[in-house]
Structures are given as C-alpha cells and as structure tokens.
mmCIF file of C-alpha atoms in Angstrom:
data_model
loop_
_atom_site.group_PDB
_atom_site.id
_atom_site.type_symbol
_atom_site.label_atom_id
_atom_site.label_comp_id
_atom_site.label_asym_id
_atom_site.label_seq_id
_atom_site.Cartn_x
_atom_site.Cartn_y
_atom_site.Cartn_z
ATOM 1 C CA UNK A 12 12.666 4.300 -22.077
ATOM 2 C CA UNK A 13 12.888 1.444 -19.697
ATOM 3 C CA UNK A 14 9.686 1.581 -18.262
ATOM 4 C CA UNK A 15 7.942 1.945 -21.581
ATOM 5 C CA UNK A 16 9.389 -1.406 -22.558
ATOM 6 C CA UNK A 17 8.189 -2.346 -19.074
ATOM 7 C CA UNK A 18 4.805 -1.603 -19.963
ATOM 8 C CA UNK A 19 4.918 -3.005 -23.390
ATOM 9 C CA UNK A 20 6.175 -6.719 -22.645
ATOM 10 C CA UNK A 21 4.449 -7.264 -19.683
ATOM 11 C CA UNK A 22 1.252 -6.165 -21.226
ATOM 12 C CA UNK A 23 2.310 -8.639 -24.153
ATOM 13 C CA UNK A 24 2.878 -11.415 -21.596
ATOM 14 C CA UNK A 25 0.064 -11.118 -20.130
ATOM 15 C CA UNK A 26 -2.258 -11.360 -23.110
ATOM 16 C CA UNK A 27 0.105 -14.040 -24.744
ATOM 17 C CA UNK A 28 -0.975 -16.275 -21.677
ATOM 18 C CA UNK A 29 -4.735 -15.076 -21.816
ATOM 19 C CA UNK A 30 -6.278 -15.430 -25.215
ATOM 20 C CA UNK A 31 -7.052 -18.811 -25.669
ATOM 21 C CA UNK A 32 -7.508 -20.110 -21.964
ATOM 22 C CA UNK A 33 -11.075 -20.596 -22.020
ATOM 23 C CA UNK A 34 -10.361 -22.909 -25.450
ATOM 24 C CA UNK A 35 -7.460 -24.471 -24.013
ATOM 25 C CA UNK A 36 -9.933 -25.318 -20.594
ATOM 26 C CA UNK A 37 -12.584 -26.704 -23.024
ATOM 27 C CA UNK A 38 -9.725 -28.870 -24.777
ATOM 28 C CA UNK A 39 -9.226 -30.214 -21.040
ATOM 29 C CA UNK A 40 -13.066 -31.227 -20.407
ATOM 30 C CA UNK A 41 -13.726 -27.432 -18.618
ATOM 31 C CA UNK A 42 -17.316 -26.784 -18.599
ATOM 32 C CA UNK A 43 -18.616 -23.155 -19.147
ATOM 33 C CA UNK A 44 -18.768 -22.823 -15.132
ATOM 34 C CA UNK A 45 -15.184 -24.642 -14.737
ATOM 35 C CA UNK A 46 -14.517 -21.799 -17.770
ATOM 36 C CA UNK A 47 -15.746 -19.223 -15.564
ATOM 37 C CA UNK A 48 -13.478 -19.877 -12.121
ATOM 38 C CA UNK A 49 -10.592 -20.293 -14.064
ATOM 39 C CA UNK A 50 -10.916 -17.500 -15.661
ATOM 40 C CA UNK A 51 -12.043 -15.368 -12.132
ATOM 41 C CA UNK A 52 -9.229 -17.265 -10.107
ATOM 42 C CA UNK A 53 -6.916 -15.222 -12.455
ATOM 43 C CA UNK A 54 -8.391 -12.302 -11.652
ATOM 44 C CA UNK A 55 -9.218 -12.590 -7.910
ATOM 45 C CA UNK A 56 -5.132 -12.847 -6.513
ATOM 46 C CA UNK A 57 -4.256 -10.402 -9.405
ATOM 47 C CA UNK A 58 -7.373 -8.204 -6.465
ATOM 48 C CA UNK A 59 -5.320 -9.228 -3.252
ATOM 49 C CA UNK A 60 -1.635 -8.799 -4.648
ATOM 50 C CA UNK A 61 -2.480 -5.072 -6.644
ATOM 51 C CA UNK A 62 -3.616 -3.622 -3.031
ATOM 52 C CA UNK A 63 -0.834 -5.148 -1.287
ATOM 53 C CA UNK A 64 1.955 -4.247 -2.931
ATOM 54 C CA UNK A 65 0.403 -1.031 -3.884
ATOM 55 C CA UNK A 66 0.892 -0.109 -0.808
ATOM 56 C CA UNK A 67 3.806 -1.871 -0.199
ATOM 57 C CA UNK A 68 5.576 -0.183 -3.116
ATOM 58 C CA UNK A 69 4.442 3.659 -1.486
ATOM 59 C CA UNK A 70 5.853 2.635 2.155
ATOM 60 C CA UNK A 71 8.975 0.985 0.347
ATOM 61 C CA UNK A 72 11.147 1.518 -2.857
ATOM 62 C CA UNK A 73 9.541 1.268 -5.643
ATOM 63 C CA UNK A 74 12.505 -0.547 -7.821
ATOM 64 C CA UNK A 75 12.326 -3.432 -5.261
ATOM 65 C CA UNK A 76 8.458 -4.163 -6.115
ATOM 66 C CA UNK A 77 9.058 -4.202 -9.525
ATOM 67 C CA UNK A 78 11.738 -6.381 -9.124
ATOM 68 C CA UNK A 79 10.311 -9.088 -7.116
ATOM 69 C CA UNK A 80 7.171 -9.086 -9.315
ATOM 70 C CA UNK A 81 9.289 -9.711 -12.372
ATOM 71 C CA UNK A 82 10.876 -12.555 -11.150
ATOM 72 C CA UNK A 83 7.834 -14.093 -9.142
ATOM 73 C CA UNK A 84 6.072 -13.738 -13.091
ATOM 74 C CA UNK A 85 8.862 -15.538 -14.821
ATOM 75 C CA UNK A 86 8.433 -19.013 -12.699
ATOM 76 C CA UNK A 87 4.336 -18.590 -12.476
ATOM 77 C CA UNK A 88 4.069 -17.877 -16.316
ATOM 78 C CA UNK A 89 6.182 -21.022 -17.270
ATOM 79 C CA UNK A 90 4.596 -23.440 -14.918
ATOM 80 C CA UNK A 91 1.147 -22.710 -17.123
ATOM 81 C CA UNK A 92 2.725 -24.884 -19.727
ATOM 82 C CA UNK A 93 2.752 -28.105 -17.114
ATOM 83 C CA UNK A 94 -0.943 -28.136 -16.452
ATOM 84 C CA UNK A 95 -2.869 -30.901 -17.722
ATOM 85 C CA UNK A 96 -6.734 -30.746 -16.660
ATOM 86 C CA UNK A 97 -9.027 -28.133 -15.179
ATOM 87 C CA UNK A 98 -7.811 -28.589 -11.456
ATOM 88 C CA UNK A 99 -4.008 -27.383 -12.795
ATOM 89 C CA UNK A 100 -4.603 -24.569 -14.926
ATOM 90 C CA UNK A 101 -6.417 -23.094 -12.080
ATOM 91 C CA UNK A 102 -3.826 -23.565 -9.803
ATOM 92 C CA UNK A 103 -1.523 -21.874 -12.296
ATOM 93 C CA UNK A 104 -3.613 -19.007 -13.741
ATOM 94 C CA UNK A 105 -3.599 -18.321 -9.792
ATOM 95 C CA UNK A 106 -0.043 -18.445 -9.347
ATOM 96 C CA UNK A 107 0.103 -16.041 -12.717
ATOM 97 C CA UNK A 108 -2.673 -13.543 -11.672
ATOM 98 C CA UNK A 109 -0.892 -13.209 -8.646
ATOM 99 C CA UNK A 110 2.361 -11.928 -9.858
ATOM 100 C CA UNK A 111 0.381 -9.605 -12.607
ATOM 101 C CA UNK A 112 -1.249 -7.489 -9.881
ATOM 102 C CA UNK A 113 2.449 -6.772 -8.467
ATOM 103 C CA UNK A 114 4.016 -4.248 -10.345
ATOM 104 C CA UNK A 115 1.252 -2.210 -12.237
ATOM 105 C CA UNK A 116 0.792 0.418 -8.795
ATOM 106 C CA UNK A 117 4.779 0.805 -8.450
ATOM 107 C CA UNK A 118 5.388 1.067 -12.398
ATOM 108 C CA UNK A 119 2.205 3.796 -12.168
ATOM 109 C CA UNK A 120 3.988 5.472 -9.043
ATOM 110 C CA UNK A 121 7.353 5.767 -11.082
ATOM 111 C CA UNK A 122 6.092 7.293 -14.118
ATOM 112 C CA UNK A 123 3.925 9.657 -12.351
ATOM 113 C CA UNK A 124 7.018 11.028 -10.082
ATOM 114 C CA UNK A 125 9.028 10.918 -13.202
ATOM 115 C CA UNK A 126 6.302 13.382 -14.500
ATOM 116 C CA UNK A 127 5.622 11.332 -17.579
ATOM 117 C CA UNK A 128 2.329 11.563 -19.285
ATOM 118 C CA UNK A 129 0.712 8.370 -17.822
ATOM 119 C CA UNK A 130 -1.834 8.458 -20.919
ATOM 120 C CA UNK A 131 1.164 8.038 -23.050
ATOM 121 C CA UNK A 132 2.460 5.636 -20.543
ATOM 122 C CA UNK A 133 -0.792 3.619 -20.732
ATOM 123 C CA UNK A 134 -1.467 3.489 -24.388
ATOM 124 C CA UNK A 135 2.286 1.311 -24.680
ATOM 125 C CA UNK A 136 0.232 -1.350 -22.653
ATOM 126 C CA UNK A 137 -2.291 -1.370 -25.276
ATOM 127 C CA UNK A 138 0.182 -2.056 -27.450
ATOM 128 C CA UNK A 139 1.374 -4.560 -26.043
ATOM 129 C CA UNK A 140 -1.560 -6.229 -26.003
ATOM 130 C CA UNK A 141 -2.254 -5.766 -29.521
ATOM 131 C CA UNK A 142 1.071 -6.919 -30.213
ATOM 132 C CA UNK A 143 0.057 -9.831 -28.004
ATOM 133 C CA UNK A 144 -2.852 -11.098 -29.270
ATOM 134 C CA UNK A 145 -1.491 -11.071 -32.534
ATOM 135 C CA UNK A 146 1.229 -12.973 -32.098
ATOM 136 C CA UNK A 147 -1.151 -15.466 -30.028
ATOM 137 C CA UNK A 148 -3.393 -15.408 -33.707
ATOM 138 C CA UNK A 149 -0.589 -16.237 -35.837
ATOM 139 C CA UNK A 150 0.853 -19.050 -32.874
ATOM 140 C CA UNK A 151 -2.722 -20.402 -32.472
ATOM 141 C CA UNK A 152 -3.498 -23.000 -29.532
ATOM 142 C CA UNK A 153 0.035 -24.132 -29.139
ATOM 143 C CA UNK A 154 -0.354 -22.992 -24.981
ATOM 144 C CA UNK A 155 3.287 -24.636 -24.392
ATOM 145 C CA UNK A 156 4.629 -22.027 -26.593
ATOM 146 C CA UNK A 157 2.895 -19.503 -25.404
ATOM 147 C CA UNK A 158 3.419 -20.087 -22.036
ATOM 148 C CA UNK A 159 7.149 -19.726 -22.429
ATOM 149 C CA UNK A 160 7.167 -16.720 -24.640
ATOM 150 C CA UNK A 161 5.160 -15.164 -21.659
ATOM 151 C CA UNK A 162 7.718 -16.035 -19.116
ATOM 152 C CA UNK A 163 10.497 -14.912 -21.349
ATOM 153 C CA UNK A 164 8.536 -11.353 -22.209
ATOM 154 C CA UNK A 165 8.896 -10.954 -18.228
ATOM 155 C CA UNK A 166 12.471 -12.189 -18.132
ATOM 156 C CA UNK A 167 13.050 -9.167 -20.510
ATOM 157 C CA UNK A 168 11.029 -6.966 -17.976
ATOM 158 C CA UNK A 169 12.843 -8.201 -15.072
ATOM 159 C CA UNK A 170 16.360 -7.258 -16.773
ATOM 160 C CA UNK A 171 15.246 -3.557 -17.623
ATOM 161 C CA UNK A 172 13.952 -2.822 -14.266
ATOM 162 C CA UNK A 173 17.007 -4.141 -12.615
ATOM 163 C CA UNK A 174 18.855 -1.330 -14.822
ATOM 164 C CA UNK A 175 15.924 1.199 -13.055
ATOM 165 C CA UNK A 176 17.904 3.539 -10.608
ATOM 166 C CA UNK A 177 15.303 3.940 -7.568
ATOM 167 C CA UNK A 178 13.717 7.110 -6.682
ATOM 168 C CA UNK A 179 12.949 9.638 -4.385
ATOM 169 C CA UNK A 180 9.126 10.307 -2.993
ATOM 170 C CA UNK A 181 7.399 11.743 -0.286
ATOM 171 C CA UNK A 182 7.194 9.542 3.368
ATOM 172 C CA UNK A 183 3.631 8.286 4.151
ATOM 173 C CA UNK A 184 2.218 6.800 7.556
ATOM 174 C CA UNK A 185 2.989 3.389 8.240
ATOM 175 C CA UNK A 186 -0.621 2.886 8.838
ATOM 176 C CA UNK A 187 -1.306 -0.398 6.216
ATOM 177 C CA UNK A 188 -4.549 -1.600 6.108
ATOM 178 C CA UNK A 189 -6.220 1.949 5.557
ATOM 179 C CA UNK A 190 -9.509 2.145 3.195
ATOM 180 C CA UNK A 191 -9.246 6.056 3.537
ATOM 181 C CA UNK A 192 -7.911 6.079 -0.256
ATOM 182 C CA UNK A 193 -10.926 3.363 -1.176
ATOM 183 C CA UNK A 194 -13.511 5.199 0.326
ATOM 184 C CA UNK A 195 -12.401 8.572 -0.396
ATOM 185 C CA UNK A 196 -12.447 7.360 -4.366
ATOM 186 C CA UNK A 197 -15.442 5.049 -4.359
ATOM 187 C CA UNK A 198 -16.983 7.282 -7.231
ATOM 188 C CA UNK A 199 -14.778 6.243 -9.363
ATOM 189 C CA UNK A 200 -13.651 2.503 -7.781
ATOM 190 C CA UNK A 201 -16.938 1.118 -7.713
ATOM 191 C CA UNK A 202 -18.217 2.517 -10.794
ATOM 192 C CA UNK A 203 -15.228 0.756 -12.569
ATOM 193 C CA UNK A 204 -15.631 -2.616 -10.712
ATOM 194 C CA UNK A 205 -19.427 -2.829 -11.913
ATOM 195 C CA UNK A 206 -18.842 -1.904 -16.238
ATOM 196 C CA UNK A 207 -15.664 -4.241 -15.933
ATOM 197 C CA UNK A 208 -17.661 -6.616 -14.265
ATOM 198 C CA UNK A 209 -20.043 -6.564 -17.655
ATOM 199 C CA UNK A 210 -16.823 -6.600 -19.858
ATOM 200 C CA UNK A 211 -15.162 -9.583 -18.649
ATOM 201 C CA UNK A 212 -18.012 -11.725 -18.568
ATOM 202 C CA UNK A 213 -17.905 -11.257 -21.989
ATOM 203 C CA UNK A 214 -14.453 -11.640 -22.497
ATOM 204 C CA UNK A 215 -14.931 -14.877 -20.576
ATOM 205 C CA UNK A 216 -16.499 -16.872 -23.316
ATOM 206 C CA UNK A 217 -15.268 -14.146 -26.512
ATOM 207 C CA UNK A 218 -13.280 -16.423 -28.110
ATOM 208 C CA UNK A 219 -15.821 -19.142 -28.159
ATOM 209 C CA UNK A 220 -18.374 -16.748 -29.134
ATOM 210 C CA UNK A 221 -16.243 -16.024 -32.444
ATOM 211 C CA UNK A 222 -15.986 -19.418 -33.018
ATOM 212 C CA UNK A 223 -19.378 -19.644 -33.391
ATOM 213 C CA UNK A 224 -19.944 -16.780 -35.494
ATOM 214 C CA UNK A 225 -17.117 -18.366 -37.846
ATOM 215 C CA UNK A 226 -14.174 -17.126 -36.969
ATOM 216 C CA UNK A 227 -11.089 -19.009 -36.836
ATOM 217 C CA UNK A 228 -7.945 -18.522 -34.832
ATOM 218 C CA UNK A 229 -6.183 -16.390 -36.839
ATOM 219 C CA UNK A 230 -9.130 -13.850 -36.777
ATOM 220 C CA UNK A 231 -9.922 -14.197 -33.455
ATOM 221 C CA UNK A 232 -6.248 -12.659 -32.989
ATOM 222 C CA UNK A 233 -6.972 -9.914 -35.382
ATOM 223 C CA UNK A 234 -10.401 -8.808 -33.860
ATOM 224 C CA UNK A 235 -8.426 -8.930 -30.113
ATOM 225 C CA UNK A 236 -5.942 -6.945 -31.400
ATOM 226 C CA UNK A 237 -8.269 -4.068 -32.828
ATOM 227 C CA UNK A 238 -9.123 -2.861 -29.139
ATOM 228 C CA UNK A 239 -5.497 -2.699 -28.016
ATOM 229 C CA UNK A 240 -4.360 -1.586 -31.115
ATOM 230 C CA UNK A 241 -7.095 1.452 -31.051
ATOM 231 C CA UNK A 242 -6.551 2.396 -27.300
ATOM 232 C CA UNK A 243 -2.526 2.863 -28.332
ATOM 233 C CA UNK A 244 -3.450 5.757 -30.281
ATOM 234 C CA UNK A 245 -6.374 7.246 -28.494
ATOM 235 C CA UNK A 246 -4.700 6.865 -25.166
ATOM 236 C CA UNK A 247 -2.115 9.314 -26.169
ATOM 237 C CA UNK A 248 -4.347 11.775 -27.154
ATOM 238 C CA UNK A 249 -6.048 12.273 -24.485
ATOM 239 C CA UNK A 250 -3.491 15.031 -21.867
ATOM 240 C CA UNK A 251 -6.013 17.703 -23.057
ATOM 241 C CA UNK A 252 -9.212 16.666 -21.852
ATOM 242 C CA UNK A 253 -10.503 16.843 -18.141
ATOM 243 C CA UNK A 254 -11.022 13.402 -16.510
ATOM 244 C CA UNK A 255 -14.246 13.955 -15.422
ATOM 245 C CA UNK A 256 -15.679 13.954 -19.401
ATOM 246 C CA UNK A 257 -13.603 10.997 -20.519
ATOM 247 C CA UNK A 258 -15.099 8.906 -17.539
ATOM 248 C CA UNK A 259 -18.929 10.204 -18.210
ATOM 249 C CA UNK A 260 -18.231 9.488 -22.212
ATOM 250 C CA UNK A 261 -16.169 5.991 -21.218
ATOM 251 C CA UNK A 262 -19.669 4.579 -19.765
ATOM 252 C CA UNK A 263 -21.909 5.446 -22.597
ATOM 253 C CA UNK A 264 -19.677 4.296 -25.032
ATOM 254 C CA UNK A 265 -19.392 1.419 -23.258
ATOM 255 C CA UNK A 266 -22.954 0.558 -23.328
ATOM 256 C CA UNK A 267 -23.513 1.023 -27.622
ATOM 257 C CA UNK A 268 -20.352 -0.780 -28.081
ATOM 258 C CA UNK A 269 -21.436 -3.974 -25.913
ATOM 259 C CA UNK A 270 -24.591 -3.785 -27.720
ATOM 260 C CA UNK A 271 -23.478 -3.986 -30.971
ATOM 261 C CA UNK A 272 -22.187 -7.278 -30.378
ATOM 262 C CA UNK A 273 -25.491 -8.880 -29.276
ATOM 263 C CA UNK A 274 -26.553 -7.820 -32.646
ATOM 264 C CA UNK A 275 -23.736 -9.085 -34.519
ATOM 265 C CA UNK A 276 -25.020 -12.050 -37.367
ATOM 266 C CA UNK A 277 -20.840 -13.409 -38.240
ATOM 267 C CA UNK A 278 -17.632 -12.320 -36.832
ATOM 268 C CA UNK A 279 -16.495 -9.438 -39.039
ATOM 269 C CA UNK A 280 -19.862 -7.066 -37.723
ATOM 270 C CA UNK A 281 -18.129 -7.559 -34.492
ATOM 271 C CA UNK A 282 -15.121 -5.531 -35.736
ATOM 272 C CA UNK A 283 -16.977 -2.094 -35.361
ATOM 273 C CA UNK A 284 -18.262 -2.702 -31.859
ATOM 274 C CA UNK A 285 -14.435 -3.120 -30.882
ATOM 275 C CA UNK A 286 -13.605 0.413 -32.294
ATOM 276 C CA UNK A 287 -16.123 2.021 -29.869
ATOM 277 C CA UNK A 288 -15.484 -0.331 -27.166
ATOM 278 C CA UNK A 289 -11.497 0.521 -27.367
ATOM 279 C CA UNK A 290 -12.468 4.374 -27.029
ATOM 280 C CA UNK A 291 -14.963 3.535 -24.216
ATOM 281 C CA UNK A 292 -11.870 1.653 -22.029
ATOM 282 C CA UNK A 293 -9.387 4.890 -23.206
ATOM 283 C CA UNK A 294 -11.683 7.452 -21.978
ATOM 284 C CA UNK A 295 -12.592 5.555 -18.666
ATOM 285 C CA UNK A 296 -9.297 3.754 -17.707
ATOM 286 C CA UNK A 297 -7.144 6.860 -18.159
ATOM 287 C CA UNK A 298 -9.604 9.480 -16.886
ATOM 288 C CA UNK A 299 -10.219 7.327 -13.618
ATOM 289 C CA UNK A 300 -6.507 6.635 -13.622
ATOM 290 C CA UNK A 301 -5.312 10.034 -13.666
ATOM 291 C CA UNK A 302 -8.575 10.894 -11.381
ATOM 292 C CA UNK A 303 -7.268 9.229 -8.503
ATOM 293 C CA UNK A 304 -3.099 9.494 -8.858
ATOM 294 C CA UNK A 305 -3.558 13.677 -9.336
ATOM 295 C CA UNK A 306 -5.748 13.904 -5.902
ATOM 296 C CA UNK A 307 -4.461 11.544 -3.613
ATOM 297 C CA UNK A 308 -0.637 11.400 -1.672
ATOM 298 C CA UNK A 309 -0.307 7.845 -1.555
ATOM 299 C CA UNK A 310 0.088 7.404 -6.028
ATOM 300 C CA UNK A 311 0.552 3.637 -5.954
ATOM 301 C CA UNK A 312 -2.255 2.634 -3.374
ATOM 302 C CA UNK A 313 -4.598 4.696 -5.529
ATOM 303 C CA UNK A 314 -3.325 3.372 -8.937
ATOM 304 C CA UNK A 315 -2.727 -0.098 -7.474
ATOM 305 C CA UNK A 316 -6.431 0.254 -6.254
ATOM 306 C CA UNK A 317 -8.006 0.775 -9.460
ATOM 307 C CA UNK A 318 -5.811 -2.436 -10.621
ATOM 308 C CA UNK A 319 -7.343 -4.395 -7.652
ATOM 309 C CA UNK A 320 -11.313 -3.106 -8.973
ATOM 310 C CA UNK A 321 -10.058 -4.816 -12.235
ATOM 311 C CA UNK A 322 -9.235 -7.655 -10.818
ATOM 312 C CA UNK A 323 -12.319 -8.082 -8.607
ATOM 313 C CA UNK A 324 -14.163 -7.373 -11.577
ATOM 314 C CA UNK A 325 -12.410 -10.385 -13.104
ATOM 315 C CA UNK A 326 -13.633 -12.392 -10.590
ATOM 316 C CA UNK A 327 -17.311 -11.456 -11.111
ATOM 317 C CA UNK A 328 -17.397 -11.123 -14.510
ATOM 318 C CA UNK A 329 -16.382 -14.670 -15.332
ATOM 319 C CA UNK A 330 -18.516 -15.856 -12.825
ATOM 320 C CA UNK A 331 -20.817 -13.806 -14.264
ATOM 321 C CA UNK A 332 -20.298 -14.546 -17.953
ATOM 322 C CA UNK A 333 -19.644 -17.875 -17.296
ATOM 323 C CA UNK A 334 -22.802 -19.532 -15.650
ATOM 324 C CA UNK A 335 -25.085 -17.227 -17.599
ATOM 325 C CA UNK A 336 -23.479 -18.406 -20.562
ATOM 326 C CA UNK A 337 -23.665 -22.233 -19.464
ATOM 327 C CA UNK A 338 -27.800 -21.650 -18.706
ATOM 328 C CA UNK A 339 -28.857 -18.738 -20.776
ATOM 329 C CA UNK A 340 -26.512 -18.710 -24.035
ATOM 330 C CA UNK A 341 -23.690 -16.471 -24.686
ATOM 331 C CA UNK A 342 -25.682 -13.592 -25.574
ATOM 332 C CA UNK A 343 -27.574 -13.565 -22.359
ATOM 333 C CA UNK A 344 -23.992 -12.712 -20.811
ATOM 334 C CA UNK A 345 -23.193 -9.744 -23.857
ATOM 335 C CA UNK A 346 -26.632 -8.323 -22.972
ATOM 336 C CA UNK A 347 -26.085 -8.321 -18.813
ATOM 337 C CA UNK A 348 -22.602 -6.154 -19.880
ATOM 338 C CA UNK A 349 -24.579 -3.433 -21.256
ATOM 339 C CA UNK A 350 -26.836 -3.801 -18.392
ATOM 340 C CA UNK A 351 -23.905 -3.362 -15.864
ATOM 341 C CA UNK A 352 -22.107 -0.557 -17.953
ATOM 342 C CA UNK A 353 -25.680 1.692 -17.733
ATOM 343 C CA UNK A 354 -25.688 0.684 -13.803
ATOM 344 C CA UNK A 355 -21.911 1.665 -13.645
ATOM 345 C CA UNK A 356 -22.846 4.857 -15.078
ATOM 346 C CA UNK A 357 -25.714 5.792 -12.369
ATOM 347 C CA UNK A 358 -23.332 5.150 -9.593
ATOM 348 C CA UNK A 359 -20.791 6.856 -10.531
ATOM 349 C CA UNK A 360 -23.208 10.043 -11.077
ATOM 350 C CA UNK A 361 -24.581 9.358 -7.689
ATOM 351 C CA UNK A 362 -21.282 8.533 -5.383
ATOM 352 C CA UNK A 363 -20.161 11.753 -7.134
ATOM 353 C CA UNK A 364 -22.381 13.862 -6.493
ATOM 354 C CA UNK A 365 -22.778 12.397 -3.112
ATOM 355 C CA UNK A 366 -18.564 13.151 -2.234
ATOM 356 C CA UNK A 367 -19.303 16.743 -3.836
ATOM 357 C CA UNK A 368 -22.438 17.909 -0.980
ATOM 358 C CA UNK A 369 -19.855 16.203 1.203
ATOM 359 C CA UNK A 370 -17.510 18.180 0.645
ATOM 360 C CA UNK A 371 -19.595 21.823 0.653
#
C-alpha cells in the first residue's frame, strides 16, 4: 500500500510542477528556444541521476535511494517558487529533474521483488498525473502554489517510504559503469528514446498550442488529464498480453494519435487524439518496462534505464519542439512527432531482429 501512494503523489508532484512551465517561462520574457532548454534541462539531470542511482539502488538498499530522493525532491520542488526570470527557473527545473530521476529504478526494483503486478503498479502513476493536472486546471498559473503543493506531495512520499522495511535481493558485481544492460536492450532503449523524443517536443509547446486553439486553463487541465486518466485503466489491464505486441501496437498508435492533432481545427477535436495517444504510451511504456525487468538480473539498472531514455528524450524533444516551433510553427513540431514515432518503429523492428540472428 505504501508504495502505491509512492507512485501516486510523486507522479502528482511531478505534473503539479510541470503543466504550465512553458506559460509561466513566457510570463518571464522566455522565448520559444529559452522554452525549449528549460524544458530539456528538466529532462537531461532527470537522464544522469535515473542511471546513477539505478544502479546505485541494485548495488545498495533500495529503502535508502528512495529515501534520499524524497528528501533531495522536497527542497528542489520548493525552491521553483523563488525563481524570477528565465536564467532561475532553469536552474531550478534542474535541481527538480534531478531528484525525479532518483527513485523511479529503486521503487520499480521493490515492486518487482515484491512480485506486484508492475502494470498495476504503473497505471497509479497515471493517476497521479491525472489527478495532477487537474488540480493544476482548477489552481491555474498560481506557480507559487503549485510549487509548494509539489514539495509537500513528496514530503508525504518521503514519510511512507521511511515506514518501507528494506528488502532482500540477489548480490550483483560491483562493476559500475557497465553498458552491458544498455546494449544488451538497445531494441527497446533506443526505440523509446526516438517516439518520446517526438512526444515531448510536442508537449513542449502543448499548452500554448491549446491556447491557441481556444482553450483556457481550466481545459487545458481537463484535456492533460484525459491521457493519465486513460492509461490508469488500460495499464491495469494489460498482465495478459505478451510485451512484444503491446510495444509493436504502442508505435502505431502512436503515430495516428500524433496525427490527429495536426489536424485538429479548436481544442475539443484534440480530446480524441489523447484517447489513442494514452493507449499508445500504456502499450509501449509497460511492455518495454516489463521487457527489460523480466530478462535482465540487475531490475533497477534496467528499469532506471528506460527512465534515463525518457529523460534524454526530454532533452531532445524540447529542443526539438522548441526551435521548430520558434521557426516553423507549432504544427511543424506535431508533424516531426509522427515522423519520429514511424522511425521509432523501424528501429525497433531492426535492433530486434538484429539481437535475435545474434543470438541463433
């Protein structure tokens, strides 16, 4: 029960704090390019702190990880609320991405030896999210209060894993800086890292996009919190199928959902492209998710791993999102998704099939 309200608030802080940072930038003077390396800054030491404490958290115990995260997020969270210009909110989404990519490989690592259904597990982040950008719709651009709700969701999380008793699990080599479990994966890694890459550039510049299309705050918080909300119950229905169809079906879905938005002539048509685009992230986080815990020894390197292709696709996407936004228009960057979700698609069938002749 405790991890599950792990997974739930921290998923909620997370989003609280995420929503409306490219408006609050803008309200600062951030250009679409400033937009786009806050936004990746986020995302690149959420990369570096998932693969070292994924690994961390396998050579050491896992309660201690959590732990430490917990508390790091509580200070980073808060100081969001003191930034006053571009320069500052960078320096603190840094701070905050950093502390985000801490716990997810241990808190995957747990439930796995705990022999919990991680697609259950999963699905609670969604809704936390949901849950999250909700309560960011109804809030609106107040960021101070925000800010601290955030930090106090991972107060809450840092009390229930202190309350965590530690576990057993199996002793790996001390070797650290190993890319055996990268390499070994890189089907399923790199594939992930190239349709995320698509997806957050145009999460990037979402919000501004609805704006345009007429949406106001409140509904921008509603149409967030239809992808979240439809992952919850998808995720948990998913123990029955094999991993390998969910991940084939995760990047074609992918592709017609991002589509559908280019298309889109006001905000409500966008509301159908988020149903197929929450069953696209279901099929493809947890199959690649379970994919890569199920086959390899070291559980929170691998899950930490695919936390750490998130987060470098975080990087690129806004990058991405943001400068083609700034010189092409917004729906040059919705059109390059479904460009990179078709290319994630072909690697993954090639790396594949590649690792299979491998392995005859």
């Amino acid at each position: 029960m405790r991890v599950n309200n792990i997974q739930f608030f921290s998923n909620m802080a997370n989003v609280l704090s995420l929503l409306f940072i490219p408006v609050f930038a803008a309200s600062l003077g951030a250009s679409y390019i400033d937009i786009g390396f806050i936004v990746g800054i986020y995302s690149a030491t959420t990369l570096l702190s998932s693969f070292i404490f994924g690994r961390l958290a396998d050579l050491y115990h896992l309660r201690t990880v959590l732990l430490g995260g917990f508390g790091f997020a509580i200070a980073s969270f808060l100081l969001q609320a003191f930034a006053t210009d571009p320069s500052t909110l960078m320096l603190a989404r840094a701070l905050a991405g950093f502390s985000v990519g801490i716990h997810p490989g241990a808190l995957i690592a747990y439930v796995h030896y705990q022999k919990q259904s991680l697609g259950r597990f999963i699905s609670l982040g969604s809704l936390g999210w949901m849950a999250g950008f909700l309560v960011a719709g109804l809030i609106g651009v107040r960021m101070d209060l925000l800010f601290i709700f955030s930090s106090l969701c991972y107060a809450f999380c840092f009390l229930q894993a202190f309350m965590l008793k530690d576990i057993k699990k199996p002793k790996l080599s001390d070797s650290y800086f190993s890319l055996n479990t990268l390499l070994k994966n890189s089907g399923v890694y790199f594939s992930l890292f190239l349709r995320h890459t698509g997806a957050v550039g145009i999460w990037t510049i979402f919000p501004l996009y609805l704006k345009e299309l007429g949406a106001s705050a409140f509904w921008i918080g509603v149409i967030y919190a239809i992808n979240p909300a439809v992952q919850f119950l998808i995720m948990r229905m998913l123990d029955p199928f094999e991993n390998e169809k969910l991940i084939r079906a995760g990047y074609l879905l992918s592709e017609v959902g991002f589509i559908s938005f280019f298309f889109a002539p006001s905000y409500l048509y966008v509301i159908p492209g988020m149903f197929v685009i929450a069953c696209s992230w279901s099929f493809l986080y947890v199959g690649s998710t379970r994919r890569v815990v199920e086959l390899n020894p070291d559980k929170a390197t691998a899950a930490g791993l695919i936390n750490s292709m998130i987060g470098a696709a975080g990087v690129a996407g806004a990058l991405f999102g943001g400068v083609l936004s700034q010189f092409f228009g917004v729906r040059a960057a919705i059109l390059g998704a479904a460009v990179f979700s078709i290319s994630g698609f072909l690697l993954y069938k090639t790396l594949e099939k590649a690792a299979g002749m491998r392995g005859h």
